[in-house]
PDB file of N, CA and C in Angstrom:
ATOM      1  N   UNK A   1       0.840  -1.179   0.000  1.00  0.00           N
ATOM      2  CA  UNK A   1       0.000   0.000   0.000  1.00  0.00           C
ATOM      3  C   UNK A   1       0.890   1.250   0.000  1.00  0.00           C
ATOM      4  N   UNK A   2       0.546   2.066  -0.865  1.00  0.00           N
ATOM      5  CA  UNK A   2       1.126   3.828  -0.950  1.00  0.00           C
ATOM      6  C   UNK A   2       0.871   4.243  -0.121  1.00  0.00           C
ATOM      7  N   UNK A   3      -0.325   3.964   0.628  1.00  0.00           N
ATOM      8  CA  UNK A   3      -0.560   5.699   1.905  1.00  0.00           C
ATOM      9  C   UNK A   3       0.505   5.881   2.478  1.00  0.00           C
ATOM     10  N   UNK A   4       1.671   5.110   3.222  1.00  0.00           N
ATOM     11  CA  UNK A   4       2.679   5.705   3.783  1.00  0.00           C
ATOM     12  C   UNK A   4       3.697   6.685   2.743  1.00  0.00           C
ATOM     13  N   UNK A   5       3.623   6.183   1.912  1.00  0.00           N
ATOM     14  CA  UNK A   5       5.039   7.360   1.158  1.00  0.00           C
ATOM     15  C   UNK A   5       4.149   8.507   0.233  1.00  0.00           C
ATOM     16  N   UNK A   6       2.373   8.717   0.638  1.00  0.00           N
ATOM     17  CA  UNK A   6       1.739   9.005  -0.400  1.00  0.00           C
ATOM     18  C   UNK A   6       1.620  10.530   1.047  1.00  0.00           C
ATOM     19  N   UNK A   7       1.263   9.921   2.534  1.00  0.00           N
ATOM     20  CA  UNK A   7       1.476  10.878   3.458  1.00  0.00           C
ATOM     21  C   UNK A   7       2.652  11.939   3.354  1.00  0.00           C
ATOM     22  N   UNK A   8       3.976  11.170   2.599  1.00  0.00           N
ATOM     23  CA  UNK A   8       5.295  12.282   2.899  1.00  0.00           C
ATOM     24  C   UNK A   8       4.781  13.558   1.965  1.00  0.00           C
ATOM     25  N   UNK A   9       3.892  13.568   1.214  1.00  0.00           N
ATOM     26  CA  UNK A   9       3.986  14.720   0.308  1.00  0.00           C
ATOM     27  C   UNK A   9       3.437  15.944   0.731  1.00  0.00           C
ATOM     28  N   UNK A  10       2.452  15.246   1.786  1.00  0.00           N
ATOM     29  CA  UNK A  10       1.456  16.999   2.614  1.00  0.00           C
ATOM     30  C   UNK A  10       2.680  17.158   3.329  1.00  0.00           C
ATOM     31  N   UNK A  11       3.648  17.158   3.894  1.00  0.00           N
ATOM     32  CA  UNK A  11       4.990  17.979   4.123  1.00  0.00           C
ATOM     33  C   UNK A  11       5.586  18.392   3.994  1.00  0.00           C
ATOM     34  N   UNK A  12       5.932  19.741   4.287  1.00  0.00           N
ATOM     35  CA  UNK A  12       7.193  20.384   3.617  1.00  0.00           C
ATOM     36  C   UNK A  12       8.609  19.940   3.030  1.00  0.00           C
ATOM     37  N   UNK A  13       8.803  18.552   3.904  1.00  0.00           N
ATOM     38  CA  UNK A  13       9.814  17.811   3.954  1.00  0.00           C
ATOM     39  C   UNK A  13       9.725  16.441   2.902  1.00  0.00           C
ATOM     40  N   UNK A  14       8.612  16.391   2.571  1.00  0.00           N
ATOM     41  CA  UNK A  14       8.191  14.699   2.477  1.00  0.00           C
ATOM     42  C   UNK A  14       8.998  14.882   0.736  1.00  0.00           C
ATOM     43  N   UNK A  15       9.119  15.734  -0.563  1.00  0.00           N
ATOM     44  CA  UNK A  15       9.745  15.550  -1.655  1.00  0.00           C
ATOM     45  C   UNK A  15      11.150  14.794  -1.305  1.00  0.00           C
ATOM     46  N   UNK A  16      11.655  16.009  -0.615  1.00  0.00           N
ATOM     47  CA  UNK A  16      13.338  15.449  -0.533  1.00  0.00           C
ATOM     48  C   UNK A  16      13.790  14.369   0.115  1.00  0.00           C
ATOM     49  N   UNK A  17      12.692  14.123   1.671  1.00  0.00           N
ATOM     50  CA  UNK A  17      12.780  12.957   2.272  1.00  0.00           C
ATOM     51  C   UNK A  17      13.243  11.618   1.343  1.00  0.00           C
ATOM     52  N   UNK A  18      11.653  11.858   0.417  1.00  0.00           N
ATOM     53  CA  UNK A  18      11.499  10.357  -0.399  1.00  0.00           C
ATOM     54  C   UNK A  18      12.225  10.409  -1.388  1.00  0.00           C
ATOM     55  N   UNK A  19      12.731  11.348  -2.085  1.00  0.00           N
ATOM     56  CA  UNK A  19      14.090  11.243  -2.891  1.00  0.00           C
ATOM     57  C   UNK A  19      15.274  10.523  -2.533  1.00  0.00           C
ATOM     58  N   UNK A  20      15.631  11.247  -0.968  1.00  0.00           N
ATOM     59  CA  UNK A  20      16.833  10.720  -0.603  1.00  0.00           C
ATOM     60  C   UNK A  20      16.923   8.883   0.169  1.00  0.00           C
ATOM     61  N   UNK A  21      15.393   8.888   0.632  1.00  0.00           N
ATOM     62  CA  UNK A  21      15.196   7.855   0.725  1.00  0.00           C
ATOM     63  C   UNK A  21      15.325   6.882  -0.431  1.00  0.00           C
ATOM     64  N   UNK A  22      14.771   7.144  -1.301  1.00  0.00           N
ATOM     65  CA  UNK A  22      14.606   6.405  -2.833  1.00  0.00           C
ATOM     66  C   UNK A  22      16.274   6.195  -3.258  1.00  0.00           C
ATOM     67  N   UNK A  23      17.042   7.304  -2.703  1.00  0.00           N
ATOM     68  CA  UNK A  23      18.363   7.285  -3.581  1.00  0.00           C
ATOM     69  C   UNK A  23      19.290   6.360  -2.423  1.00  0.00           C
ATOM     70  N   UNK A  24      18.671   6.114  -1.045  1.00  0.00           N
ATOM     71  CA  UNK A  24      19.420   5.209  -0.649  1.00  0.00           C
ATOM     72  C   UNK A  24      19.054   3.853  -0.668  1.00  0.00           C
ATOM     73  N   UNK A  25      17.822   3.452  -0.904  1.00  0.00           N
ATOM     74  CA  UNK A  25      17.603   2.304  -1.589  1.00  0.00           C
ATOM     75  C   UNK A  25      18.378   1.705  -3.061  1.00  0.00           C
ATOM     76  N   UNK A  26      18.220   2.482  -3.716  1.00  0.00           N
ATOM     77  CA  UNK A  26      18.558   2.556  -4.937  1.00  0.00           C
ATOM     78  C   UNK A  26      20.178   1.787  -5.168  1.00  0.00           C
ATOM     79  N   UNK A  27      20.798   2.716  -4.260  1.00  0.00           N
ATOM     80  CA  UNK A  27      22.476   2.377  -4.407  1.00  0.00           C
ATOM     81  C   UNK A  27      22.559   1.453  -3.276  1.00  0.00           C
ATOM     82  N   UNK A  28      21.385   0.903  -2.570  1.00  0.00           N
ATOM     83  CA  UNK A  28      21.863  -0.003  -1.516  1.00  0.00           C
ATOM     84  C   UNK A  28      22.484   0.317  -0.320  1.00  0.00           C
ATOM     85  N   UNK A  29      22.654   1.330   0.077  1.00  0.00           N
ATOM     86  CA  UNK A  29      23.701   1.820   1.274  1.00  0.00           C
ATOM     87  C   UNK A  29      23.362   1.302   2.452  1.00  0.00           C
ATOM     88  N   UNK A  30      22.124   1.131   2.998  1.00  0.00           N
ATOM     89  CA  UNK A  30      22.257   0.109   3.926  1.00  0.00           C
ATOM     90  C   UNK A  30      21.842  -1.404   3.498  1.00  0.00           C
ATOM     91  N   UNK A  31      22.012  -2.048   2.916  1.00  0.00           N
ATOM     92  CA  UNK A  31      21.841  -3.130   2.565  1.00  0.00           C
ATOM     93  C   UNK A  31      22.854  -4.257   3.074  1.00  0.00           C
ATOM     94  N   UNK A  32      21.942  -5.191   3.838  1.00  0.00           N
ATOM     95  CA  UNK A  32      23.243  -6.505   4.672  1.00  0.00           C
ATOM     96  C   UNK A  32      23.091  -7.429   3.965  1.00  0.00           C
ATOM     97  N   UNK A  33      23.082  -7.677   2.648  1.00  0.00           N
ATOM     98  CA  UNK A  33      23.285  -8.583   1.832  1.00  0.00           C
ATOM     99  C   UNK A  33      22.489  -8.204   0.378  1.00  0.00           C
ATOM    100  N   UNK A  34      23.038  -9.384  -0.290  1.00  0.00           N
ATOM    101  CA  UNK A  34      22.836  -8.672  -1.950  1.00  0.00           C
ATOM    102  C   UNK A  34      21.408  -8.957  -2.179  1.00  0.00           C
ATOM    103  N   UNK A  35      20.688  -9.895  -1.551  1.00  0.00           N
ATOM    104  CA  UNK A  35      19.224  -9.974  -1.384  1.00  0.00           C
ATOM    105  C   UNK A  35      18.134  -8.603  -1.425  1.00  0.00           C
ATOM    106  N   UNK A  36      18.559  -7.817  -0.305  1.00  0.00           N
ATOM    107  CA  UNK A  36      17.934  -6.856   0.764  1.00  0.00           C
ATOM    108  C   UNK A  36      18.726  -5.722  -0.630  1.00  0.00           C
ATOM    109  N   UNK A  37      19.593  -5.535  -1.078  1.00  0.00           N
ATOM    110  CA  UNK A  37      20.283  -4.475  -2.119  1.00  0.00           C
ATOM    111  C   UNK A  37      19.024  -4.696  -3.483  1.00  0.00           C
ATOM    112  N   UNK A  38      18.442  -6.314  -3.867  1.00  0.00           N
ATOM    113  CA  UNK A  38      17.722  -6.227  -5.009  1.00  0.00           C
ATOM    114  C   UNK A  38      16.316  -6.087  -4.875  1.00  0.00           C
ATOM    115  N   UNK A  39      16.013  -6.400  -3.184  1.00  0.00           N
ATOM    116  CA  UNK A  39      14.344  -5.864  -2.940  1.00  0.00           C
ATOM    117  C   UNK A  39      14.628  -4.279  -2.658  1.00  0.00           C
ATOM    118  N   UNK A  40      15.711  -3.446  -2.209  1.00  0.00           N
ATOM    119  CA  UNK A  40      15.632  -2.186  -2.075  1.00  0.00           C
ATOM    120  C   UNK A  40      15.134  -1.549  -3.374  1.00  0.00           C
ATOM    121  N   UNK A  41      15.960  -2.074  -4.536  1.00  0.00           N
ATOM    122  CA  UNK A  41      15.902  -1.565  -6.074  1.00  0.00           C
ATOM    123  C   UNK A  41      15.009  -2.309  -6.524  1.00  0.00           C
ATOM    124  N   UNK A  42      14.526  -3.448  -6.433  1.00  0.00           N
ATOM    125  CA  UNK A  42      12.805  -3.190  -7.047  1.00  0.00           C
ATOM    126  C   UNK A  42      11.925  -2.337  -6.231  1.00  0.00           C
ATOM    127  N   UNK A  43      11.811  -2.030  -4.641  1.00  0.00           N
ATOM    128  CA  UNK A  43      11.136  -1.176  -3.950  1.00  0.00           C
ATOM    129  C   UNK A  43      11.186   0.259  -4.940  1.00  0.00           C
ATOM    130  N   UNK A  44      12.281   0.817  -5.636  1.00  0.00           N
ATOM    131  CA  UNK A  44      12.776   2.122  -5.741  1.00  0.00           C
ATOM    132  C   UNK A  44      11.974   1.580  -7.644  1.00  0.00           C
ATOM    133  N   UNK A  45      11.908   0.608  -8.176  1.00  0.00           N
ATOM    134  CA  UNK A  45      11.705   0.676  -9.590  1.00  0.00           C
ATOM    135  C   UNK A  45       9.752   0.634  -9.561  1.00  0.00           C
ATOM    136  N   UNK A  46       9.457  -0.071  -8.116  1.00  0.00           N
ATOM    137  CA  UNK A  46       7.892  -0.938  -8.816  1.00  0.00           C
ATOM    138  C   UNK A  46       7.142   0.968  -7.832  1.00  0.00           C
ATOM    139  N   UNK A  47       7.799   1.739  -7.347  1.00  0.00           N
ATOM    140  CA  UNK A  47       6.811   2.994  -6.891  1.00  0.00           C
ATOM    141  C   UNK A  47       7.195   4.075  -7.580  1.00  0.00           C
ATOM    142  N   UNK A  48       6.316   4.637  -8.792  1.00  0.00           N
ATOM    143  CA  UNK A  48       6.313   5.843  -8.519  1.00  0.00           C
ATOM    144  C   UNK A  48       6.573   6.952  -7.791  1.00  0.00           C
ATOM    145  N   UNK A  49       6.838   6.769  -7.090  1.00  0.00           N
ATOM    146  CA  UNK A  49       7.402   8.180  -5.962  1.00  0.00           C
ATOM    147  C   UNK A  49       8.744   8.177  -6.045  1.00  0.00           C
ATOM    148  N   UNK A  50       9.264   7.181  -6.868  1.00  0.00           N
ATOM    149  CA  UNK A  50      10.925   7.347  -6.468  1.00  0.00           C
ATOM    150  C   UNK A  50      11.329   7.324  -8.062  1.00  0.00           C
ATOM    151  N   UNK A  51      10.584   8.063  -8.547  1.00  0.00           N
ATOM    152  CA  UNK A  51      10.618   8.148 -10.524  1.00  0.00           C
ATOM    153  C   UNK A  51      12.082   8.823 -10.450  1.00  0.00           C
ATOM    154  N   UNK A  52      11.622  10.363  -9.651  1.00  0.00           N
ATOM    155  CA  UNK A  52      13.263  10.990 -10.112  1.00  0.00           C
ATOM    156  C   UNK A  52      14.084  10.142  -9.727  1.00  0.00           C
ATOM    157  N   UNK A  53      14.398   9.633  -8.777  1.00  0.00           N
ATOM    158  CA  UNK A  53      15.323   9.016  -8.639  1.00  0.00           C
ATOM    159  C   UNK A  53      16.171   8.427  -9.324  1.00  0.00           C
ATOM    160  N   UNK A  54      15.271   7.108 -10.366  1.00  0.00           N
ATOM    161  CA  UNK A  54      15.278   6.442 -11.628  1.00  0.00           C
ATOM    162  C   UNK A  54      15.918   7.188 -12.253  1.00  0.00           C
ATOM    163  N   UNK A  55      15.316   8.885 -12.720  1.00  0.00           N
ATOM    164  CA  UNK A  55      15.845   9.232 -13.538  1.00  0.00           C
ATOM    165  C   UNK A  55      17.566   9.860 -13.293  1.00  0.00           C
ATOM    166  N   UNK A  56      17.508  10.075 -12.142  1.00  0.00           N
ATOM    167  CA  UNK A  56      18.515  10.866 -12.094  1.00  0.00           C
ATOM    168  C   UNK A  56      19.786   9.473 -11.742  1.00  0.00           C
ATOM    169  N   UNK A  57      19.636   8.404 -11.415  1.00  0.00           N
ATOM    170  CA  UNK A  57      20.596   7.693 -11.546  1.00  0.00           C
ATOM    171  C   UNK A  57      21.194   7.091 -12.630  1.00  0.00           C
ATOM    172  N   UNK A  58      19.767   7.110 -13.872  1.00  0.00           N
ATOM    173  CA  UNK A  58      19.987   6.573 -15.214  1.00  0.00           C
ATOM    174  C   UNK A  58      21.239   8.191 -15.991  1.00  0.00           C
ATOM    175  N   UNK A  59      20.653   9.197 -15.746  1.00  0.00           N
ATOM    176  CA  UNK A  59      21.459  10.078 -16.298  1.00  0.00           C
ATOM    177  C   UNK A  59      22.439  10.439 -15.954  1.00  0.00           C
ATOM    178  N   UNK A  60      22.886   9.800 -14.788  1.00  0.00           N
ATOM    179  CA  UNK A  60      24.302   9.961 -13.814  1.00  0.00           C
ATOM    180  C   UNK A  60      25.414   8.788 -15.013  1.00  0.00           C
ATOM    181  N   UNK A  61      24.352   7.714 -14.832  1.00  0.00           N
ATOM    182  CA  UNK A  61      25.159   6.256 -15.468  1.00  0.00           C
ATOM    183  C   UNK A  61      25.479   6.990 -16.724  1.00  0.00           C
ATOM    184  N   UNK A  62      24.771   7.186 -17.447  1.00  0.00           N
ATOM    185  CA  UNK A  62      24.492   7.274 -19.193  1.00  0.00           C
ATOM    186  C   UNK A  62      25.741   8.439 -19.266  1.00  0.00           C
ATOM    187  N   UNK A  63      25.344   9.444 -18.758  1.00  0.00           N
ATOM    188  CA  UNK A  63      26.580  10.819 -18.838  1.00  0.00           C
ATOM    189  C   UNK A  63      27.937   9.846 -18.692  1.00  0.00           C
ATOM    190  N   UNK A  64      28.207   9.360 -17.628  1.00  0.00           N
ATOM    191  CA  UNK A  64      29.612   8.998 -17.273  1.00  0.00           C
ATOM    192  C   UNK A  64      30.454   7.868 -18.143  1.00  0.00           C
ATOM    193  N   UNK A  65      29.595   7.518 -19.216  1.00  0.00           N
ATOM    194  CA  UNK A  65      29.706   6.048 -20.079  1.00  0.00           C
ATOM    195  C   UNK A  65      29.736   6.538 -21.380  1.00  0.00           C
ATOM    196  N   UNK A  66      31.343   6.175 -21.771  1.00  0.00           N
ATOM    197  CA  UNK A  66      32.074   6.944 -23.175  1.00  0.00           C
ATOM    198  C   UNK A  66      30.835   6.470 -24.504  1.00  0.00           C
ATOM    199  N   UNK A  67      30.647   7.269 -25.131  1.00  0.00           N
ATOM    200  CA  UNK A  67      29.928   6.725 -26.479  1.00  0.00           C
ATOM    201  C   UNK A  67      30.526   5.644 -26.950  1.00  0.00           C
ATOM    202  N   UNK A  68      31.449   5.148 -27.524  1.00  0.00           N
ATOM    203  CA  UNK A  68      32.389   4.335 -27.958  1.00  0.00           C
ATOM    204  C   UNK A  68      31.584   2.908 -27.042  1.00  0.00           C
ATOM    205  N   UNK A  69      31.806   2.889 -25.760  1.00  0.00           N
ATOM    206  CA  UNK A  69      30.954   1.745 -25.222  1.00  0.00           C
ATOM    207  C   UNK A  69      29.499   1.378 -25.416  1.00  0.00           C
ATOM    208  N   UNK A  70      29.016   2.400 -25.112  1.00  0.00           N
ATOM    209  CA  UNK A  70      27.542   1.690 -25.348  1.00  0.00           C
ATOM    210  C   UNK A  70      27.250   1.674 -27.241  1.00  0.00           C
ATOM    211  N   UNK A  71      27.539   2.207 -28.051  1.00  0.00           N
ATOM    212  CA  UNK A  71      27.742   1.959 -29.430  1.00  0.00           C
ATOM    213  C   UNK A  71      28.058   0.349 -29.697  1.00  0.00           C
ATOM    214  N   UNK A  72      29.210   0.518 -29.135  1.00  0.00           N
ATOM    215  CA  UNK A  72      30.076  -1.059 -29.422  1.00  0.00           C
ATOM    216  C   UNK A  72      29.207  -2.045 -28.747  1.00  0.00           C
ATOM    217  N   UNK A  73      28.295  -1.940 -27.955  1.00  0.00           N
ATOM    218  CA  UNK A  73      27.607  -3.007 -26.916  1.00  0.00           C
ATOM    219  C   UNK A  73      25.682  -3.077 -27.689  1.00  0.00           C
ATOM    220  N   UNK A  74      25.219  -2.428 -28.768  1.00  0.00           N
ATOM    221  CA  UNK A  74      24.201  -2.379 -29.087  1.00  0.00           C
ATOM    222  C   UNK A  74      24.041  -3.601 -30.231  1.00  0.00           C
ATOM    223  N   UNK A  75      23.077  -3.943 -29.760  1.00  0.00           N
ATOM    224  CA  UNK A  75      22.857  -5.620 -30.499  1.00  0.00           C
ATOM    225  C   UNK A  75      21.376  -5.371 -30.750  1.00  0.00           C
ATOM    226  N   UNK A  76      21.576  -6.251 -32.022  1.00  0.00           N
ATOM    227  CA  UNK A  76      19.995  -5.477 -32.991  1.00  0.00           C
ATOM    228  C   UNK A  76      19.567  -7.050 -33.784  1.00  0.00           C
ATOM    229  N   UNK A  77      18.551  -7.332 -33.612  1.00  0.00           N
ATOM    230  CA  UNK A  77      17.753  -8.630 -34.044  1.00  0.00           C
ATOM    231  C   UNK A  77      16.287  -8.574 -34.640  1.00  0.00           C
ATOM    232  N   UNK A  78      16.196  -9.586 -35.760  1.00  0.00           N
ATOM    233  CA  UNK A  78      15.180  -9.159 -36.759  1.00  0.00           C
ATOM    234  C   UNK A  78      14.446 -10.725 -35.925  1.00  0.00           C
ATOM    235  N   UNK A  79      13.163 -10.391 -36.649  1.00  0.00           N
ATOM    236  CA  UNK A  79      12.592 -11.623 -36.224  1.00  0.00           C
ATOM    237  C   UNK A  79      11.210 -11.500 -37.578  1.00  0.00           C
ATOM    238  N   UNK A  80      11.640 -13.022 -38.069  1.00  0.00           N
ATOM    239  CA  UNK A  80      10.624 -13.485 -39.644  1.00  0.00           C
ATOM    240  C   UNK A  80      10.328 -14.595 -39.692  1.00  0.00           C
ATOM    241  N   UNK A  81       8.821 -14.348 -39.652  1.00  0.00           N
ATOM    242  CA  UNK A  81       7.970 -15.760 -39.009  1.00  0.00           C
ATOM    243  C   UNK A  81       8.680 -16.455 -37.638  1.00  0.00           C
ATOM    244  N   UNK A  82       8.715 -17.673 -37.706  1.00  0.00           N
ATOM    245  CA  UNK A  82       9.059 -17.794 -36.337  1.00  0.00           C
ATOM    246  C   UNK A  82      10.311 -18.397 -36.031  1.00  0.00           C
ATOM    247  N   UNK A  83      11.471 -17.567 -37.210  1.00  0.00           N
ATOM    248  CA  UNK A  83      12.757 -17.613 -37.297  1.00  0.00           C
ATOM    249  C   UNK A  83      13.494 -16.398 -36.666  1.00  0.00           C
ATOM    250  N   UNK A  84      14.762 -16.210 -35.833  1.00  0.00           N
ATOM    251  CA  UNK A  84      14.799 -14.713 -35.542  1.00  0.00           C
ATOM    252  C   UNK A  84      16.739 -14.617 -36.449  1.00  0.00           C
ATOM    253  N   UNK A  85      17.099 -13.409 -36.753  1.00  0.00           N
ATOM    254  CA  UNK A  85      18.645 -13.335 -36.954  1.00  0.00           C
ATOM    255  C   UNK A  85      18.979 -12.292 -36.584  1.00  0.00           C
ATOM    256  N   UNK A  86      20.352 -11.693 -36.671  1.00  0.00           N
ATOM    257  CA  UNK A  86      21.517 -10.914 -35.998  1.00  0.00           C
ATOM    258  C   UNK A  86      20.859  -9.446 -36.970  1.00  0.00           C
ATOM    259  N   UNK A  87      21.130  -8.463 -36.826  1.00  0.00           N
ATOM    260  CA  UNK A  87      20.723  -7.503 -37.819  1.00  0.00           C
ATOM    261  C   UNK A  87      22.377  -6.878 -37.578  1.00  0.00           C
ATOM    262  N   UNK A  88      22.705  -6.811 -38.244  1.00  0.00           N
ATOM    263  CA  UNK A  88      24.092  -5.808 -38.534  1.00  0.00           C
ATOM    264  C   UNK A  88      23.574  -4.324 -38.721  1.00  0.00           C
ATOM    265  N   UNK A  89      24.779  -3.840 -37.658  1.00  0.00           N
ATOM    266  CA  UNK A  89      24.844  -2.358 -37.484  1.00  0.00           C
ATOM    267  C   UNK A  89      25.975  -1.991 -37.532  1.00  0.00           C
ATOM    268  N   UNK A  90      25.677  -0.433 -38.214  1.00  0.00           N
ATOM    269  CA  UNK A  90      27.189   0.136 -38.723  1.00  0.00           C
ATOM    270  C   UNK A  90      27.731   1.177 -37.571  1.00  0.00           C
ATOM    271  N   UNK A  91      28.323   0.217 -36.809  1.00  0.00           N
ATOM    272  CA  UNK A  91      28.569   0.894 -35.495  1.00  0.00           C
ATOM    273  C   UNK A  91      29.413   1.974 -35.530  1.00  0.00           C
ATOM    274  N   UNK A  92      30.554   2.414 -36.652  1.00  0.00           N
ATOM    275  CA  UNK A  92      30.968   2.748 -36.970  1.00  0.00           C
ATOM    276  C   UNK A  92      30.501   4.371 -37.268  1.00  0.00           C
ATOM    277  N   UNK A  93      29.805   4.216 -37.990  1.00  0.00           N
ATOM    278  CA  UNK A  93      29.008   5.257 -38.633  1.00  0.00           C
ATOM    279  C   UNK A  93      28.066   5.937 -38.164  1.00  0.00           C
ATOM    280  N   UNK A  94      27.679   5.441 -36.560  1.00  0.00           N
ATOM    281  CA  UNK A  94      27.022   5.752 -35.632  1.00  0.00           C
ATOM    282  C   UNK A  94      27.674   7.098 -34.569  1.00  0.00           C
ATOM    283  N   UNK A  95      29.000   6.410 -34.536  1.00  0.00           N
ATOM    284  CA  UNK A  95      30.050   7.628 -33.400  1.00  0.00           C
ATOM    285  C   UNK A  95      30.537   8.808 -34.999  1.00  0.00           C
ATOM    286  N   UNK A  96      30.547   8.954 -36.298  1.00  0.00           N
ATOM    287  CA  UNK A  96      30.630   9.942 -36.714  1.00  0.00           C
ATOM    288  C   UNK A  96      29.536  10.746 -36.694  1.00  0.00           C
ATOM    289  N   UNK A  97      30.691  12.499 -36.807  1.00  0.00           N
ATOM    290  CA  UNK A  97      30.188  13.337 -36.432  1.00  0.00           C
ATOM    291  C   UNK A  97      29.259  13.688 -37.612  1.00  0.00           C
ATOM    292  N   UNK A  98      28.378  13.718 -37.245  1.00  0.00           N
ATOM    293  CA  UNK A  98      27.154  14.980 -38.845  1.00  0.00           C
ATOM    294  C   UNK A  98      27.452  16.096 -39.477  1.00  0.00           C
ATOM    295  N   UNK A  99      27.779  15.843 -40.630  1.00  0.00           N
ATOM    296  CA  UNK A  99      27.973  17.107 -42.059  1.00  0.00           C
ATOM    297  C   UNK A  99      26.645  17.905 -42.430  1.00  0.00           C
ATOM    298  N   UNK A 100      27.118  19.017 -42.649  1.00  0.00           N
ATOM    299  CA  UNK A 100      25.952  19.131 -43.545  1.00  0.00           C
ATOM    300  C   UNK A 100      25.763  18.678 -45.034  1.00  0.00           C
ATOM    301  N   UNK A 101      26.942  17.926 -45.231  1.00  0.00           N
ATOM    302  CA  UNK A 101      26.525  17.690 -46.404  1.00  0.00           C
ATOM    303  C   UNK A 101      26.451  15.803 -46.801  1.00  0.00           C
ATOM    304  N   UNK A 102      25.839  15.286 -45.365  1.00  0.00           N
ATOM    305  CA  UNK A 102      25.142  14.075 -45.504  1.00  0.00           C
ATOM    306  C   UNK A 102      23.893  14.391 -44.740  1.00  0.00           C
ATOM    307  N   UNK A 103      23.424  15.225 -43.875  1.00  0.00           N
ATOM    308  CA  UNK A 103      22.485  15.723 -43.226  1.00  0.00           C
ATOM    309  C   UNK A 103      21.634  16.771 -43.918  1.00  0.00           C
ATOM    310  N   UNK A 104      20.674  16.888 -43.941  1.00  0.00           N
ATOM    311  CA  UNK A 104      20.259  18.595 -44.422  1.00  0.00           C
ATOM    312  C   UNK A 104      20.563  19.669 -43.402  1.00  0.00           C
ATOM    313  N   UNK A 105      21.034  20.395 -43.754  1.00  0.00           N
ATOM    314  CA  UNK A 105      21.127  21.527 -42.066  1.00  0.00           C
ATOM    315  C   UNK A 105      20.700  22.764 -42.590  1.00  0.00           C
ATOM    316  N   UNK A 106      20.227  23.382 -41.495  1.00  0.00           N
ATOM    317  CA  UNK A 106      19.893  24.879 -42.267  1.00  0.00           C
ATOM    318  C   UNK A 106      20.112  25.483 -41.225  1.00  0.00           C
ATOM    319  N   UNK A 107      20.455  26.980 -41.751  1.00  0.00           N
ATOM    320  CA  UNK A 107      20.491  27.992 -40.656  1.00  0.00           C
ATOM    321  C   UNK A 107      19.180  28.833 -40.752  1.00  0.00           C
ATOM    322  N   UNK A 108      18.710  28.675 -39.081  1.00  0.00           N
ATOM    323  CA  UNK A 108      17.415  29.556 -38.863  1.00  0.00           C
ATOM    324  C   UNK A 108      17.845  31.204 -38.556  1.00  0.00           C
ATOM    325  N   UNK A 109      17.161  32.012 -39.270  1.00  0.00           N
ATOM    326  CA  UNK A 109      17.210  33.395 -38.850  1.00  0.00           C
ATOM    327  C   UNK A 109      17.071  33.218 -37.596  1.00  0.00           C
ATOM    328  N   UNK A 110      17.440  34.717 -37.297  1.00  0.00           N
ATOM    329  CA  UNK A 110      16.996  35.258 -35.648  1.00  0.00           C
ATOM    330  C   UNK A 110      15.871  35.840 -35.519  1.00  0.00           C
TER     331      UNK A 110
END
């Protein structure tokens, strides 16, 4: 049941509370085993109230993680009738930078 973390919000306190609460679930900090670390982080994924959280740990990860890696780690699969295969990607061609003269670009007035 929500009513307890649904109460923190008529408080002045209750946003940041459940943030910081959410953000110590999240990273596990008190957690006495790796059990109690993966019910903290489904606690922090299956409520709504701890959305920013989500977000702000996904954009912590994503910022700090070179393009070059997650490029090189993207795996792409077709699936026809009830056969599936590999789809090749030009991973390559993904980390170059955009021209304008493979792009359309335009310059907008002011």
């Amino acid at each position: 049941d929500c009513d307890v973390l649904e109460s923190c919000f008529v408080h002045d306190w209750g946003y940041s509370f459940l943030f910081e609460f959410g953000l110590c679930l999240q990273r596990g900090d008190e957690s006495e085993s790796e059990i109690d670390g993966q019910v903290a982080q489904l606690i922090v994924a299956e409520f709504s109230h701890f959305k920013e959280v989500l977000t702000m740990v996904w954009n912590e990860e994503t910022s700090q993680k070179p393009a070059e890696d997650t490029v090189h780690s993207i795996r792409g699969q077709y699936r026809k009738g009830e056969s599936m295969g590999e789809l090749q990607i030009e991973r390559d061609g993904l980390l170059e930078e955009p021209s304008c003269s493979t792009h359309s670009c335009r310059v907008q007035p002011f």
